[in-house]
Amino acid sequence: MKKAVVLIFLTCHWFLHASTWELPERRGKQFLNEPGYLVLPVPYSLPGIGEGVGFFTSFNNYYGNMDIFAMKLTGDVDGEFFGIWDVFLIKEMLFLDFTYQNLNKFGVSSYSTRGLNDDADNFSVLEFNQFQNRSLKATLSFFERRLEFIGRFSQGHSALVAIRDNDGGLIEDLSGAQPTDTKGRVLSTIIDLTDDRQNPIKGFKTEVEYRESKAQTDFNPDYYTINFNLTGYIPVNNKDTIVFNAFRSDAHVTRMGETDKSVIATQLGFGCGGSCNPTIQSVIDNKYKENTLGNAQSMGGASRLRSFPSGRFIAAHSEAFGVEYRWNLSAERKPFDLFVMKDIRTGMQFAFFHELATVADDRQDLWSDVRHSSGVGARFVMGSGVVYRFDFATGSEGNEVSIIVDYPWESNYQ
């Protein structure tokens, strides 16, 4: 296993430092302005929470480069998402994104133990309500988007109101809980030395990201996470691409939250004190570790370790490697209008990928155990700047299907 990790790392290192490597020229303009839109119903099913349908609408590159999207959820979850992106303050140099979310409830899967050593079915669902979040993102871009500095600031609140089993059965009613306020800040730098921002074929891209979690009370910890993300692109037959990715995330606690488990139980609304049932005790134990160690970027979901559900593995440290072969079937510009979707298809791909990842609360324990994902996918690259992605991944806990916008391993979905 360690040999495979070292091989991937050395391959990326050789590629990025080869003496014959030159800075690729951009294949086209990097701020796309072709208009496109999508109107689509999106069914959802959330373990322990319920089912329903969301109605998603997006309009890309209207009023210049501005993107507007909205989503209304109906069914067991009621709420809305709204966003306006790429609002230029200085054309192609300084622009803003604004996002607003409002939900009557949502669920977070809570596994009994952190790390990798837990059964896939051994989880409960933390049910929250009164969820609201607002975020503002500013991007300063230079040299055809080869260098960017990004700051994102968010504020919101939610309340933990119930703990349910993974079939939706009620374990603990916490409906009297008050909302908890949250604040976050993300600062990042992207160096993109590829031939194209949207659909790179050669070059490399690296990002360093600082994520701050600032507590509003002494109960929660103050900590920050440093993420390193490196992606290299090697052209094959002047058409296809082999993509390598290496990722690392580390949490650093600057002030611990509450460390007395009986106080944690009381603050979370549990009346069991020091004699809680195993499910509730695992929630308390996980909160204790978050308060003392923090949380690095979790593994699982549409971006990394795609055969596992989102947030499947979490700890204070995480690392991942991935390789993907992108087989480009078409690169012609083909306008289409399907009534619910209008755009210009500029590329179509099949992809074959393999990923491996690890998490641990002690950095020395990383790579003592590993999880894998392998799969295939299809991607449709649009002239409006959107990449629609369909992935099927399989691993030790079964299969997962991802239908999402953008390529994997991007910071948008970390």
Short mmCIF file of C-alpha atoms in Angstrom, two decimals:
data_model
loop_
_atom_site.label_atom_id
_atom_site.label_comp_id
_atom_site.label_asym_id
_atom_site.label_seq_id
_atom_site.Cartn_x
_atom_site.Cartn_y
_atom_site.Cartn_z
CA MET A 1 0.00 0.00 0.00
CA LYS A 2 2.71 2.47 0.98
CA LYS A 3 4.56 1.63 -2.26
CA ALA A 4 1.49 2.61 -4.27
CA VAL A 5 1.25 5.92 -2.43
CA VAL A 6 4.96 6.61 -2.95
CA LEU A 7 4.68 5.72 -6.66
CA ILE A 8 1.83 8.18 -7.22
CA PHE A 9 3.69 10.91 -5.35
CA LEU A 10 6.95 10.36 -7.23
CA THR A 11 5.14 10.35 -10.57
CA CYS A 12 3.54 13.70 -9.79
CA HIS A 13 6.86 15.05 -8.48
CA TRP A 14 8.73 13.96 -11.62
CA PHE A 15 6.09 15.45 -13.89
CA LEU A 16 6.00 18.77 -12.09
CA HIS A 17 9.79 19.15 -11.96
CA ALA A 18 10.86 17.68 -15.29
CA SER A 19 13.46 19.90 -16.95
CA THR A 20 11.57 19.88 -20.28
CA TRP A 21 8.34 21.13 -18.75
CA GLU A 22 7.21 24.57 -19.92
CA LEU A 23 4.33 26.78 -18.84
CA PRO A 24 1.37 25.81 -21.06
CA GLU A 25 -0.37 28.54 -22.99
CA ARG A 26 -4.07 28.96 -22.30
CA ARG A 27 -6.20 27.32 -25.00
CA GLY A 28 -8.87 30.02 -24.89
CA LYS A 29 -10.41 32.74 -22.79
CA GLN A 30 -10.70 31.93 -19.10
CA PHE A 31 -13.78 34.00 -18.26
CA LEU A 32 -16.49 32.35 -20.34
CA ASN A 33 -19.56 34.34 -21.34
CA GLU A 34 -21.69 31.95 -23.38
CA PRO A 35 -25.22 32.04 -21.86
CA GLY A 36 -26.87 28.81 -20.73
CA TYR A 37 -29.62 27.69 -18.41
CA LEU A 38 -30.93 24.58 -16.65
CA VAL A 39 -34.34 23.89 -15.07
CA LEU A 40 -34.53 20.48 -13.45
CA PRO A 41 -36.46 18.57 -10.74
CA VAL A 42 -34.09 16.83 -8.32
CA PRO A 43 -35.54 14.01 -6.17
CA TYR A 44 -33.81 13.50 -2.81
CA SER A 45 -33.79 10.86 -0.10
CA LEU A 46 -31.99 11.62 3.17
CA PRO A 47 -31.42 8.83 5.75
CA GLY A 48 -33.47 9.49 8.86
CA ILE A 49 -34.87 12.76 7.49
CA GLY A 50 -37.18 12.01 4.60
CA GLU A 51 -37.84 12.33 0.89
CA GLY A 52 -39.07 14.92 -1.55
CA VAL A 53 -38.25 16.86 -4.67
CA GLY A 54 -36.14 19.94 -5.22
CA PHE A 55 -36.64 22.25 -8.18
CA PHE A 56 -33.32 23.62 -9.40
CA THR A 57 -32.82 26.54 -11.77
CA SER A 58 -29.60 28.13 -12.98
CA PHE A 59 -28.86 30.89 -15.47
CA ASN A 60 -25.20 31.17 -16.44
CA ASN A 61 -23.50 34.24 -17.92
CA TYR A 62 -26.49 36.53 -17.90
CA TYR A 63 -25.93 40.25 -17.43
CA GLY A 64 -22.32 39.70 -18.49
CA ASN A 65 -20.56 36.88 -16.66
CA MET A 66 -23.03 36.69 -13.79
CA ASP A 67 -24.38 33.27 -12.74
CA ILE A 68 -27.70 33.05 -10.90
CA PHE A 69 -29.05 29.86 -9.33
CA ALA A 70 -31.92 28.93 -7.05
CA MET A 71 -33.39 25.75 -5.61
CA LYS A 72 -36.69 25.17 -3.82
CA LEU A 73 -37.08 22.02 -1.71
CA THR A 74 -40.45 20.41 -1.05
CA GLY A 75 -41.48 17.30 0.85
CA ASP A 76 -40.06 16.32 4.22
CA VAL A 77 -37.44 19.08 3.90
CA ASP A 78 -38.70 22.56 3.12
CA GLY A 79 -36.36 25.38 2.20
CA GLU A 80 -34.47 27.22 -0.48
CA PHE A 81 -31.01 27.98 -1.82
CA PHE A 82 -30.12 31.10 -3.73
CA GLY A 83 -26.89 32.41 -5.17
CA ILE A 84 -25.39 35.10 -7.39
CA TRP A 85 -21.85 34.39 -8.57
CA ASP A 86 -19.22 36.22 -10.62
CA VAL A 87 -20.37 39.75 -9.92
CA PHE A 88 -17.48 41.82 -11.28
CA LEU A 89 -16.26 44.81 -9.31
CA ILE A 90 -13.20 45.05 -11.57
CA LYS A 91 -13.69 43.22 -14.86
CA GLU A 92 -11.91 39.83 -14.90
CA MET A 93 -9.90 40.80 -11.80
CA LEU A 94 -12.11 41.24 -8.73
CA PHE A 95 -15.49 39.54 -8.39
CA LEU A 96 -17.94 38.43 -5.70
CA ASP A 97 -20.16 35.41 -5.00
CA PHE A 98 -23.13 35.54 -2.63
CA THR A 99 -24.98 32.45 -1.38
CA TYR A 100 -28.00 32.10 0.92
CA GLN A 101 -29.46 28.87 2.37
CA ASN A 102 -32.57 28.35 4.49
CA LEU A 103 -33.90 24.93 5.58
CA ASN A 104 -36.55 23.85 8.06
CA LYS A 105 -34.45 20.76 8.82
CA PHE A 106 -31.50 18.70 7.66
CA GLY A 107 -29.60 15.64 8.86
CA VAL A 108 -25.96 14.80 9.52
CA SER A 109 -24.79 11.20 9.76
CA SER A 110 -22.90 10.58 13.01
CA TYR A 111 -20.83 7.37 13.07
CA SER A 112 -20.12 5.77 16.42
CA THR A 113 -16.35 6.28 16.20
CA ARG A 114 -14.09 8.65 14.32
CA GLY A 115 -11.47 7.35 11.95
CA LEU A 116 -11.74 4.31 9.69
CA ASN A 117 -12.64 1.53 12.13
CA ASP A 118 -16.41 1.60 12.15
CA ASP A 119 -19.21 -0.40 10.56
CA ALA A 120 -21.00 1.30 7.68
CA ASP A 121 -24.44 0.74 9.26
CA ASN A 122 -23.38 1.84 12.74
CA PHE A 123 -24.52 5.45 12.57
CA SER A 124 -27.23 7.72 13.84
CA VAL A 125 -28.68 10.85 12.25
CA LEU A 126 -28.40 14.22 13.97
CA GLU A 127 -31.47 16.23 13.00
CA PHE A 128 -31.16 20.02 12.94
CA ASN A 129 -33.72 22.69 12.21
CA GLN A 130 -33.84 26.50 11.85
CA PHE A 131 -30.83 26.28 9.53
CA GLN A 132 -29.76 29.49 7.85
CA ASN A 133 -26.44 30.38 6.29
CA ARG A 134 -25.15 33.37 4.35
CA SER A 135 -21.76 33.52 2.68
CA LEU A 136 -19.82 36.12 0.72
CA LYS A 137 -16.81 35.14 -1.40
CA ALA A 138 -14.34 37.57 -2.99
CA THR A 139 -11.81 36.51 -5.63
CA LEU A 140 -8.81 38.54 -6.83
CA SER A 141 -7.53 37.10 -10.13
CA PHE A 142 -4.39 37.73 -12.20
CA PHE A 143 -2.62 36.46 -15.34
CA GLU A 144 -5.59 34.78 -17.06
CA ARG A 145 -6.65 33.14 -13.78
CA ARG A 146 -3.23 31.58 -13.20
CA LEU A 147 -3.00 33.22 -9.77
CA GLU A 148 -5.98 33.85 -7.51
CA PHE A 149 -6.49 34.95 -3.92
CA ILE A 150 -9.85 34.02 -2.40
CA GLY A 151 -11.63 34.97 0.80
CA ARG A 152 -14.97 33.52 1.87
CA PHE A 153 -16.89 34.61 4.96
CA SER A 154 -20.00 32.88 6.28
CA GLN A 155 -22.46 33.27 9.13
CA GLY A 156 -25.41 31.18 10.17
CA HIS A 157 -27.20 29.21 12.83
CA SER A 158 -29.01 25.90 13.43
CA ALA A 159 -30.44 23.88 16.33
CA LEU A 160 -29.97 20.17 17.15
CA VAL A 161 -33.52 18.93 17.78
CA ALA A 162 -33.38 15.12 17.59
CA ILE A 163 -31.21 12.04 17.28
CA ARG A 164 -32.59 9.31 15.06
CA ASP A 165 -31.47 5.88 13.98
CA ASN A 166 -30.57 5.32 10.34
CA ASP A 167 -34.16 4.24 9.60
CA GLY A 168 -35.59 7.49 10.99
CA GLY A 169 -36.71 6.13 14.37
CA LEU A 170 -36.51 8.64 17.22
CA ILE A 171 -33.75 7.99 19.78
CA GLU A 172 -33.79 11.30 21.64
CA ASP A 173 -36.07 14.33 21.38
CA LEU A 174 -34.21 17.63 21.82
CA SER A 175 -36.90 19.90 20.42
CA GLY A 176 -36.38 22.55 23.10
CA ALA A 177 -32.83 23.30 22.02
CA GLN A 178 -31.84 26.85 21.10
CA PRO A 179 -30.08 27.62 17.81
CA THR A 180 -26.28 27.76 17.80
CA ASP A 181 -24.61 30.58 15.89
CA THR A 182 -21.65 29.83 13.65
CA LYS A 183 -19.06 31.90 11.83
CA GLY A 184 -16.47 30.76 9.33
CA ARG A 185 -13.67 32.17 7.25
CA VAL A 186 -11.78 30.58 4.36
CA LEU A 187 -8.65 32.10 2.82
CA SER A 188 -6.97 30.38 -0.10
CA THR A 189 -4.43 30.84 -2.86
CA ILE A 190 -4.64 29.01 -6.21
CA ILE A 191 -1.74 28.69 -8.65
CA ASP A 192 -3.12 27.30 -11.92
CA LEU A 193 -0.38 26.53 -14.44
CA THR A 194 -2.54 24.50 -16.80
CA ASP A 195 -3.62 25.10 -20.39
CA ASP A 196 -7.24 25.77 -19.41
CA ARG A 197 -9.06 26.61 -16.20
CA GLN A 198 -12.30 24.80 -17.00
CA ASN A 199 -11.04 21.66 -18.75
CA PRO A 200 -7.25 21.25 -18.38
CA ILE A 201 -5.30 18.74 -20.43
CA LYS A 202 -1.74 19.50 -19.32
CA GLY A 203 0.02 21.39 -16.54
CA PHE A 204 -0.61 21.44 -12.83
CA LYS A 205 -2.67 23.30 -10.26
CA THR A 206 -2.07 23.74 -6.55
CA GLU A 207 -4.14 25.30 -3.78
CA VAL A 208 -3.37 26.14 -0.17
CA GLU A 209 -6.45 26.79 1.95
CA TYR A 210 -6.95 28.10 5.48
CA ARG A 211 -10.35 27.29 7.01
CA GLU A 212 -11.21 28.88 10.33
CA SER A 213 -13.95 27.68 12.68
CA LYS A 214 -14.62 30.37 15.25
CA ALA A 215 -16.78 29.44 18.25
CA GLN A 216 -19.48 31.80 19.50
CA THR A 217 -19.47 30.25 23.01
CA ASP A 218 -16.96 28.47 25.25
CA PHE A 219 -18.73 25.17 24.57
CA ASN A 220 -17.27 24.83 21.07
CA PRO A 221 -13.57 24.97 20.16
CA ASP A 222 -11.66 27.52 18.14
CA TYR A 223 -9.62 25.77 15.48
CA TYR A 224 -8.43 26.10 11.93
CA THR A 225 -7.73 23.62 9.14
CA ILE A 226 -4.92 23.84 6.59
CA ASN A 227 -5.63 22.04 3.29
CA PHE A 228 -3.09 21.35 0.54
CA ASN A 229 -4.40 20.26 -2.85
CA LEU A 230 -2.14 19.40 -5.81
CA THR A 231 -3.39 18.20 -9.21
CA GLY A 232 -1.22 17.32 -12.23
CA TYR A 233 -2.41 16.76 -15.82
CA ILE A 234 -0.47 14.66 -18.35
CA PRO A 235 -1.71 14.63 -21.99
CA VAL A 236 -2.01 11.29 -23.78
CA ASN A 237 -2.16 11.01 -27.60
CA ASN A 238 -2.72 14.78 -27.81
CA LYS A 239 -6.32 14.12 -26.82
CA ASP A 240 -6.80 12.30 -23.51
CA THR A 241 -5.51 13.17 -20.06
CA ILE A 242 -4.15 11.33 -17.03
CA VAL A 243 -4.89 13.29 -13.86
CA PHE A 244 -3.10 12.82 -10.53
CA ASN A 245 -4.27 14.37 -7.27
CA ALA A 246 -2.70 14.58 -3.82
CA PHE A 247 -4.53 16.10 -0.85
CA ARG A 248 -3.72 16.72 2.81
CA SER A 249 -5.77 18.29 5.61
CA ASP A 250 -4.76 19.02 9.22
CA ALA A 251 -6.79 20.55 12.04
CA HIS A 252 -5.09 22.83 14.60
CA VAL A 253 -6.94 23.68 17.83
CA THR A 254 -6.16 27.12 19.28
CA ARG A 255 -8.67 26.88 22.14
CA MET A 256 -10.40 23.73 23.32
CA GLY A 257 -14.13 23.64 23.83
CA GLU A 258 -15.89 21.94 26.73
CA THR A 259 -13.99 18.79 27.82
CA ASP A 260 -16.22 17.52 30.66
CA LYS A 261 -18.38 14.83 29.04
CA SER A 262 -21.19 15.23 31.57
CA VAL A 263 -21.35 18.95 30.76
CA ILE A 264 -21.26 18.13 27.04
CA ALA A 265 -24.24 15.80 27.55
CA THR A 266 -26.17 18.53 29.36
CA GLN A 267 -25.31 21.21 26.80
CA LEU A 268 -26.44 18.97 23.95
CA GLY A 269 -29.77 18.47 25.73
CA PHE A 270 -29.24 14.90 26.96
CA GLY A 271 -30.60 14.12 30.41
CA CYS A 272 -28.59 10.94 30.87
CA GLY A 273 -25.52 12.54 32.49
CA GLY A 274 -22.83 9.88 32.80
CA SER A 275 -25.08 6.88 32.02
CA CYS A 276 -26.15 7.38 28.42
CA ASN A 277 -27.07 4.64 25.97
CA PRO A 278 -24.35 3.70 23.43
CA THR A 279 -25.79 5.77 20.57
CA ILE A 280 -26.01 8.97 22.61
CA GLN A 281 -22.64 8.26 24.24
CA SER A 282 -21.00 8.04 20.81
CA VAL A 283 -22.38 11.50 19.96
CA ILE A 284 -20.93 12.84 23.21
CA ASP A 285 -17.57 11.14 22.59
CA ASN A 286 -17.37 12.52 19.06
CA LYS A 287 -18.16 16.03 20.32
CA TYR A 288 -15.46 15.66 22.97
CA LYS A 289 -12.88 14.77 20.30
CA GLU A 290 -14.00 17.63 18.09
CA ASN A 291 -13.64 19.98 21.07
CA THR A 292 -10.11 18.77 21.79
CA LEU A 293 -8.71 17.84 18.35
CA GLY A 294 -10.84 19.62 15.72
CA ASN A 295 -12.02 18.17 12.41
CA ALA A 296 -9.95 17.97 9.23
CA GLN A 297 -11.55 17.60 5.81
CA SER A 298 -13.69 14.47 5.84
CA MET A 299 -13.34 11.71 3.26
CA GLY A 300 -16.28 10.40 1.25
CA GLY A 301 -18.71 12.03 -1.13
CA ALA A 302 -18.65 13.43 -4.64
CA SER A 303 -15.15 14.91 -4.43
CA ARG A 304 -12.97 12.24 -2.80
CA LEU A 305 -13.43 8.55 -2.01
CA ARG A 306 -16.55 8.56 -4.16
CA SER A 307 -17.85 5.08 -3.27
CA PHE A 308 -18.57 6.26 0.29
CA PRO A 309 -21.28 8.71 1.44
CA SER A 310 -20.43 12.31 2.18
CA GLY A 311 -18.65 12.78 5.51
CA ARG A 312 -18.15 9.03 5.97
CA PHE A 313 -14.68 9.27 7.58
CA ILE A 314 -13.60 12.12 9.80
CA ALA A 315 -10.70 12.80 12.17
CA ALA A 316 -8.15 15.50 12.97
CA HIS A 317 -5.96 14.57 9.96
CA SER A 318 -6.70 13.22 6.49
CA GLU A 319 -4.81 12.46 3.30
CA ALA A 320 -5.89 11.20 -0.12
CA PHE A 321 -4.43 10.32 -3.50
CA GLY A 322 -6.26 9.77 -6.77
CA VAL A 323 -5.65 9.01 -10.42
CA GLU A 324 -8.12 9.44 -13.27
CA TYR A 325 -7.95 8.72 -17.00
CA ARG A 326 -10.12 11.15 -18.98
CA TRP A 327 -11.00 9.81 -22.41
CA ASN A 328 -12.10 12.74 -24.57
CA LEU A 329 -14.74 11.58 -27.03
CA SER A 330 -15.57 14.94 -28.55
CA ALA A 331 -14.22 18.49 -28.46
CA GLU A 332 -16.50 20.12 -31.01
CA ARG A 333 -18.80 23.03 -30.19
CA LYS A 334 -22.36 21.79 -30.42
CA PRO A 335 -25.22 24.14 -29.39
CA PHE A 336 -28.36 22.47 -28.07
CA ASP A 337 -31.75 23.56 -26.75
CA LEU A 338 -33.78 20.93 -24.86
CA PHE A 339 -36.37 23.38 -23.45
CA VAL A 340 -35.29 22.64 -19.83
CA MET A 341 -31.60 23.01 -20.72
CA LYS A 342 -29.79 25.26 -23.16
CA ASP A 343 -26.04 25.58 -23.65
CA ILE A 344 -23.13 24.77 -25.98
CA ARG A 345 -21.45 21.41 -25.49
CA THR A 346 -17.71 21.86 -25.98
CA GLY A 347 -16.51 18.48 -24.71
CA MET A 348 -17.65 14.99 -23.77
CA GLN A 349 -15.58 12.53 -21.74
CA PHE A 350 -15.55 9.11 -20.19
CA ALA A 351 -13.42 8.72 -17.07
CA PHE A 352 -11.88 5.79 -15.18
CA PHE A 353 -10.62 6.52 -11.67
CA HIS A 354 -9.11 5.04 -8.53
CA GLU A 355 -8.76 6.78 -5.16
CA LEU A 356 -7.29 5.91 -1.78
CA ALA A 357 -7.59 7.85 1.46
CA THR A 358 -6.93 7.68 5.17
CA VAL A 359 -7.91 9.63 8.29
CA ALA A 360 -6.64 9.56 11.89
CA ASP A 361 -6.73 11.65 15.05
CA ASP A 362 -2.99 11.03 15.50
CA ARG A 363 -0.95 11.99 12.43
CA GLN A 364 1.40 9.03 13.03
CA ASP A 365 -1.51 6.65 12.46
CA LEU A 366 -2.20 7.88 8.92
CA TRP A 367 -1.84 5.11 6.31
CA SER A 368 -1.98 2.39 8.97
CA ASP A 369 -5.37 1.71 7.40
CA VAL A 370 -6.73 2.80 4.02
CA ARG A 371 -9.99 2.90 2.08
CA HIS A 372 -10.29 2.62 -1.73
CA SER A 373 -12.75 3.71 -4.41
CA SER A 374 -12.79 2.81 -8.09
CA GLY A 375 -15.23 3.73 -10.78
CA VAL A 376 -16.26 5.17 -14.12
CA GLY A 377 -17.93 8.38 -15.11
CA ALA A 378 -19.15 10.66 -17.88
CA ARG A 379 -18.60 14.41 -18.13
CA PHE A 380 -20.18 17.04 -20.35
CA VAL A 381 -18.22 20.29 -20.67
CA MET A 382 -20.34 23.35 -21.50
CA GLY A 383 -19.54 26.63 -23.17
CA SER A 384 -21.14 28.51 -20.25
CA GLY A 385 -18.37 27.22 -17.96
CA VAL A 386 -20.29 24.36 -16.35
CA VAL A 387 -19.10 20.73 -16.24
CA TYR A 388 -21.91 18.22 -15.61
CA ARG A 389 -20.49 15.06 -14.02
CA PHE A 390 -21.99 11.57 -13.59
CA ASP A 391 -19.86 9.08 -11.60
CA PHE A 392 -20.40 5.49 -10.50
CA ALA A 393 -17.97 4.32 -7.80
CA THR A 394 -17.57 1.05 -5.94
CA GLY A 395 -15.68 0.16 -2.78
CA SER A 396 -15.69 -2.01 0.33
CA GLU A 397 -19.04 -0.66 1.55
CA GLY A 398 -20.94 -0.78 -1.72
CA ASN A 399 -21.67 1.63 -4.55
CA GLU A 400 -22.45 5.31 -4.84
CA VAL A 401 -23.68 7.43 -7.76
CA SER A 402 -22.76 11.11 -8.02
CA ILE A 403 -24.61 13.59 -10.23
CA ILE A 404 -23.00 16.96 -9.69
CA VAL A 405 -21.42 20.02 -11.28
CA ASP A 406 -17.63 20.35 -11.65
CA TYR A 407 -14.75 17.88 -11.68
CA PRO A 408 -13.71 15.89 -8.62
CA TRP A 409 -10.91 17.04 -6.33
CA GLU A 410 -11.91 20.70 -6.63
CA SER A 411 -12.16 22.90 -3.53
CA ASN A 412 -15.81 23.82 -4.24
CA TYR A 413 -17.01 20.53 -2.73
CA GLN A 414 -14.53 20.02 0.11
#
